[in-house]
């Protein structure tokens, strides 16, 4: 399980670059998406075409019916979803690394030349921890907006491609099938449960992104009373505990 140890260390390193809600989103992404997909999806979906039974032996008919029912397999669709939803965050992290690199060079220059101009790094400290403000806040907000749009696009796309319930019987009349063929999927109930689980995780991820946008808007507008009402210290502590539990769980998988 060394790959999960790598993911755990990656999560540890980027913790300071996110808000508390962003840390929870990262935990949901890594545990309930990447890990569940990697550990369970192959066992559930590995037989989707080979174990599909059709009431004809016409060569090529089974493949055509499968392609008609599933233009892209669920596993590949979810992998693409994870990649696309994670991409804005990776771009933001690239921006953070660029800012940290520039400010580290500024620190080196100040230590050698003396701080005669009164300049100080405003986004990061010596340990590489960053403050989400200014251009980093703008970059972080854009990252969340794109995550929201992509989550919605993939949820809607999944609905139009497959729906949210896997029917046990598929009817197909495409060539080279000699007539309207009936094909039957293996373990449709188990696969439907998996589809609903991944849908729920996507909706939770979408909700976290919306809540984080509200948190950033309240913080930016300086409405401390509204921020405290929506995000009390107890709620933030609870979210921090969720992140810690996620890290502990990751470490146990190494």
CSV table of C-alpha atoms in Angstrom, one decimal:
chain,number,residue,atom,x,y,z
A,1,UNK,CA,0.0,0.0,0.0
A,2,UNK,CA,2.9,2.3,-0.6
A,3,UNK,CA,1.0,4.4,-3.1
A,4,UNK,CA,-1.5,5.4,-0.3
A,5,UNK,CA,1.5,6.5,1.9
A,6,UNK,CA,2.6,8.7,-1.0
A,7,UNK,CA,-0.9,10.3,-1.1
A,8,UNK,CA,-0.9,10.7,2.6
A,9,UNK,CA,2.5,12.6,2.5
A,10,UNK,CA,1.2,14.7,-0.4
A,11,UNK,CA,-1.9,15.6,1.7
A,12,UNK,CA,0.4,16.5,4.6
A,13,UNK,CA,2.5,18.8,2.4
A,14,UNK,CA,-0.4,20.8,0.9
A,15,UNK,CA,-2.4,21.2,4.1
A,16,UNK,CA,-1.2,24.8,4.8
A,17,UNK,CA,-2.2,25.9,1.2
A,18,UNK,CA,-5.9,25.4,1.8
A,19,UNK,CA,-8.7,26.6,4.1
A,20,UNK,CA,-10.1,24.1,6.6
A,21,UNK,CA,-13.0,23.3,4.3
A,22,UNK,CA,-10.5,22.8,1.5
A,23,UNK,CA,-8.6,20.3,3.6
A,24,UNK,CA,-11.8,18.4,4.1
A,25,UNK,CA,-12.4,18.4,0.3
A,26,UNK,CA,-8.9,17.0,-0.2
A,27,UNK,CA,-9.6,14.2,2.3
A,28,UNK,CA,-12.9,13.4,0.6
A,29,UNK,CA,-11.2,13.4,-2.8
A,30,UNK,CA,-8.3,11.1,-1.7
A,31,UNK,CA,-10.2,8.7,0.5
A,32,UNK,CA,-13.7,8.4,-0.9
A,33,UNK,CA,-12.9,8.8,-4.5
A,34,UNK,CA,-9.3,7.8,-5.4
A,35,UNK,CA,-9.0,5.0,-2.8
A,36,UNK,CA,-12.5,3.6,-3.2
A,37,UNK,CA,-12.2,3.7,-6.9
A,38,UNK,CA,-8.8,2.0,-6.9
A,39,UNK,CA,-9.7,-0.6,-4.3
A,40,UNK,CA,-13.2,-1.5,-5.1
A,41,UNK,CA,-14.2,-0.5,-8.6
A,42,UNK,CA,-12.1,-3.0,-10.5
A,43,UNK,CA,-13.7,-5.9,-8.5
A,44,UNK,CA,-17.2,-4.6,-9.1
A,45,UNK,CA,-16.8,-3.5,-12.8
A,46,UNK,CA,-14.1,-5.8,-14.1
A,47,UNK,CA,-16.6,-8.2,-15.6
A,48,UNK,CA,-19.1,-5.7,-17.1
A,49,UNK,CA,-18.6,-6.7,-20.7
A,50,UNK,CA,-17.3,-10.3,-20.4
A,51,UNK,CA,-20.2,-11.4,-18.2
A,52,UNK,CA,-22.9,-9.6,-20.2
A,53,UNK,CA,-25.2,-12.2,-21.7
A,54,UNK,CA,-27.2,-11.6,-24.9
A,55,UNK,CA,-29.9,-13.8,-26.4
A,56,UNK,CA,-28.0,-14.1,-29.7
A,57,UNK,CA,-24.6,-15.5,-30.8
A,58,UNK,CA,-24.3,-13.2,-33.8
A,59,UNK,CA,-20.6,-12.2,-34.0
A,60,UNK,CA,-20.1,-8.6,-33.0
A,61,UNK,CA,-23.6,-8.0,-31.7
A,62,UNK,CA,-22.6,-8.2,-28.0
A,63,UNK,CA,-19.8,-5.6,-28.5
A,64,UNK,CA,-22.1,-3.3,-30.4
A,65,UNK,CA,-24.8,-3.5,-27.6
A,66,UNK,CA,-22.3,-2.9,-24.9
A,67,UNK,CA,-20.9,0.2,-26.8
A,68,UNK,CA,-24.5,1.4,-27.2
A,69,UNK,CA,-25.3,1.1,-23.5
A,70,UNK,CA,-21.9,2.4,-22.2
A,71,UNK,CA,-20.2,4.9,-24.6
A,72,UNK,CA,-17.5,5.1,-21.9
A,73,UNK,CA,-17.2,2.7,-19.0
A,74,UNK,CA,-18.1,3.9,-15.6
A,75,UNK,CA,-14.6,3.4,-14.2
A,76,UNK,CA,-13.0,5.5,-17.0
A,77,UNK,CA,-15.7,8.2,-16.6
A,78,UNK,CA,-14.9,8.4,-12.8
A,79,UNK,CA,-11.2,8.5,-13.5
A,80,UNK,CA,-11.7,11.4,-15.9
A,81,UNK,CA,-13.9,13.1,-13.4
A,82,UNK,CA,-11.2,12.9,-10.7
A,83,UNK,CA,-8.5,14.1,-13.1
A,84,UNK,CA,-10.6,17.1,-14.4
A,85,UNK,CA,-11.9,18.1,-10.9
A,86,UNK,CA,-8.4,17.9,-9.5
A,87,UNK,CA,-6.8,19.9,-12.3
A,88,UNK,CA,-7.8,23.4,-11.0
A,89,UNK,CA,-6.3,22.5,-7.6
A,90,UNK,CA,-3.1,21.4,-9.2
A,91,UNK,CA,-2.9,24.7,-11.1
A,92,UNK,CA,-3.5,26.6,-7.9
A,93,UNK,CA,-0.8,24.5,-6.1
A,94,UNK,CA,1.6,25.3,-9.0
A,95,UNK,CA,0.9,29.0,-8.4
A,96,UNK,CA,1.5,28.6,-4.7
A,97,UNK,CA,4.9,26.9,-5.4
A,98,UNK,CA,5.8,29.7,-7.7
A,99,UNK,CA,5.0,32.4,-5.1
A,100,UNK,CA,6.9,30.5,-2.4
A,101,UNK,CA,9.9,30.2,-4.7
A,102,UNK,CA,9.9,33.9,-5.5
A,103,UNK,CA,9.6,34.8,-1.8
A,104,UNK,CA,12.4,32.4,-0.8
A,105,UNK,CA,14.6,34.1,-3.3
A,106,UNK,CA,13.5,37.5,-1.8
A,107,UNK,CA,14.5,36.2,1.7
A,108,UNK,CA,17.9,35.2,0.4
A,109,UNK,CA,18.5,38.5,-1.2
A,110,UNK,CA,17.3,40.4,1.9
A,111,UNK,CA,19.6,38.3,4.2
A,112,UNK,CA,22.6,39.1,2.0
A,113,UNK,CA,21.9,42.7,1.1
A,114,UNK,CA,20.1,43.8,4.3
A,115,UNK,CA,16.5,44.9,4.4
A,116,UNK,CA,17.2,48.6,3.6
A,117,UNK,CA,14.0,49.0,1.5
A,118,UNK,CA,11.7,47.5,4.1
A,119,UNK,CA,10.5,44.7,1.9
A,120,UNK,CA,9.1,41.5,3.6
A,121,UNK,CA,7.6,38.5,2.0
A,122,UNK,CA,3.8,38.9,2.3
A,123,UNK,CA,2.5,35.4,1.3
A,124,UNK,CA,4.7,32.8,3.0
A,125,UNK,CA,6.9,32.3,6.0
A,126,UNK,CA,10.3,30.5,6.4
A,127,UNK,CA,8.6,27.1,6.7
A,128,UNK,CA,6.7,27.4,3.4
A,129,UNK,CA,3.3,28.1,5.0
A,130,UNK,CA,1.2,30.5,3.0
A,131,UNK,CA,-1.5,33.1,3.8
A,132,UNK,CA,-4.4,32.9,1.4
A,133,UNK,CA,-4.8,36.6,0.4
A,134,UNK,CA,-4.2,38.9,-2.5
A,135,UNK,CA,-3.4,37.2,-5.7
A,136,UNK,CA,-3.4,33.8,-3.9
A,137,UNK,CA,-6.9,34.4,-2.7
A,138,UNK,CA,-8.0,35.2,-6.3
A,139,UNK,CA,-6.3,32.1,-7.6
A,140,UNK,CA,-7.8,30.0,-4.9
A,141,UNK,CA,-11.3,31.4,-5.6
A,142,UNK,CA,-11.0,30.8,-9.3
A,143,UNK,CA,-9.9,27.2,-8.6
A,144,UNK,CA,-13.0,26.6,-6.5
A,145,UNK,CA,-15.3,28.1,-9.2
A,146,UNK,CA,-13.9,25.8,-11.8
A,147,UNK,CA,-14.2,22.8,-9.4
A,148,UNK,CA,-17.9,23.6,-9.0
A,149,UNK,CA,-18.5,23.9,-12.7
A,150,UNK,CA,-16.7,20.6,-13.4
A,151,UNK,CA,-18.5,18.7,-10.7
A,152,UNK,CA,-21.9,19.9,-12.0
A,153,UNK,CA,-20.8,19.1,-15.6
A,154,UNK,CA,-19.8,15.5,-14.7
A,155,UNK,CA,-22.9,14.9,-12.6
A,156,UNK,CA,-25.2,16.0,-15.4
A,157,UNK,CA,-23.0,14.1,-17.9
A,158,UNK,CA,-23.3,10.9,-15.9
A,159,UNK,CA,-27.1,11.3,-15.8
A,160,UNK,CA,-27.4,11.7,-19.6
A,161,UNK,CA,-24.9,9.0,-20.4
A,162,UNK,CA,-26.2,6.2,-18.1
A,163,UNK,CA,-28.7,7.5,-15.5
A,164,UNK,CA,-28.1,6.8,-11.9
A,165,UNK,CA,-29.6,3.2,-11.9
A,166,UNK,CA,-28.1,0.3,-13.9
A,167,UNK,CA,-30.9,-1.6,-15.5
A,168,UNK,CA,-30.4,-5.4,-15.6
A,169,UNK,CA,-31.7,-5.7,-19.1
A,170,UNK,CA,-30.5,-3.8,-22.2
A,171,UNK,CA,-32.3,-3.8,-25.5
A,172,UNK,CA,-30.3,-3.2,-28.7
A,173,UNK,CA,-31.3,-3.3,-32.4
A,174,UNK,CA,-28.1,-2.1,-34.0
A,175,UNK,CA,-26.3,-3.8,-36.8
A,176,UNK,CA,-25.0,-6.6,-37.0
A,177,UNK,CA,-27.7,-7.8,-34.5
A,178,UNK,CA,-30.3,-9.7,-36.5
A,179,UNK,CA,-33.2,-8.5,-34.4
A,180,UNK,CA,-33.9,-6.5,-31.2
A,181,UNK,CA,-31.5,-8.2,-28.9
A,182,UNK,CA,-31.9,-8.4,-25.1
A,183,UNK,CA,-28.6,-8.4,-23.1
A,184,UNK,CA,-28.4,-8.9,-19.3
A,185,UNK,CA,-25.8,-7.3,-17.1
A,186,UNK,CA,-24.0,-9.1,-14.2
A,187,UNK,CA,-24.6,-7.9,-10.6
A,188,UNK,CA,-26.7,-4.8,-11.5
A,189,UNK,CA,-27.8,-4.1,-7.9
A,190,UNK,CA,-24.2,-4.1,-6.7
A,191,UNK,CA,-23.2,-1.8,-9.5
A,192,UNK,CA,-26.1,0.5,-8.9
A,193,UNK,CA,-25.1,0.8,-5.2
A,194,UNK,CA,-21.6,1.8,-6.4
A,195,UNK,CA,-23.0,4.3,-8.9
A,196,UNK,CA,-25.1,5.9,-6.1
A,197,UNK,CA,-22.1,6.0,-3.7
A,198,UNK,CA,-19.9,7.8,-6.3
A,199,UNK,CA,-22.8,10.2,-7.0
A,200,UNK,CA,-23.2,11.0,-3.3
A,201,UNK,CA,-19.5,11.6,-3.0
A,202,UNK,CA,-19.6,14.0,-6.0
A,203,UNK,CA,-22.5,15.8,-4.4
A,204,UNK,CA,-20.7,16.1,-1.1
A,205,UNK,CA,-17.6,17.4,-2.9
A,206,UNK,CA,-19.8,20.0,-4.7
A,207,UNK,CA,-21.4,21.0,-1.4
A,208,UNK,CA,-18.0,21.5,0.2
A,209,UNK,CA,-16.9,23.7,-2.7
A,210,UNK,CA,-20.1,25.9,-2.4
A,211,UNK,CA,-19.6,26.2,1.4
A,212,UNK,CA,-16.0,27.2,0.9
A,213,UNK,CA,-17.0,29.9,-1.6
A,214,UNK,CA,-19.4,31.3,1.0
A,215,UNK,CA,-16.7,31.1,3.6
A,216,UNK,CA,-14.3,33.1,1.4
A,217,UNK,CA,-16.9,35.7,0.5
A,218,UNK,CA,-17.8,36.2,4.2
A,219,UNK,CA,-14.1,36.5,5.1
A,220,UNK,CA,-13.3,38.8,2.3
A,221,UNK,CA,-16.2,41.1,2.9
A,222,UNK,CA,-15.0,41.5,6.5
A,223,UNK,CA,-18.3,40.3,7.9
A,224,UNK,CA,-17.0,38.7,11.1
A,225,UNK,CA,-20.4,38.2,12.6
A,226,UNK,CA,-21.7,36.4,9.6
A,227,UNK,CA,-18.6,34.3,9.4
A,228,UNK,CA,-18.9,33.3,13.0
A,229,UNK,CA,-22.6,32.4,12.6
A,230,UNK,CA,-21.9,30.2,9.6
A,231,UNK,CA,-18.5,28.9,10.7
A,232,UNK,CA,-18.3,28.8,14.4
A,233,UNK,CA,-15.0,27.6,16.1
A,234,UNK,CA,-16.8,24.3,17.0
A,235,UNK,CA,-17.6,23.7,13.4
A,236,UNK,CA,-14.1,24.5,12.2
A,237,UNK,CA,-12.7,22.3,15.0
A,238,UNK,CA,-15.0,19.5,13.8
A,239,UNK,CA,-13.7,19.9,10.2
A,240,UNK,CA,-10.1,19.8,11.5
A,241,UNK,CA,-10.9,16.6,13.3
A,242,UNK,CA,-12.2,15.1,10.1
A,243,UNK,CA,-9.0,15.9,8.3
A,244,UNK,CA,-6.9,14.4,11.1
A,245,UNK,CA,-9.0,11.2,11.1
A,246,UNK,CA,-8.4,11.0,7.3
A,247,UNK,CA,-4.7,11.3,7.7
A,248,UNK,CA,-4.6,8.7,10.5
A,249,UNK,CA,-6.6,6.4,8.3
A,250,UNK,CA,-4.2,6.9,5.4
A,251,UNK,CA,-1.3,6.2,7.6
A,252,UNK,CA,-2.8,2.9,8.7
A,253,UNK,CA,-3.0,1.8,5.1
A,254,UNK,CA,0.7,2.1,4.5
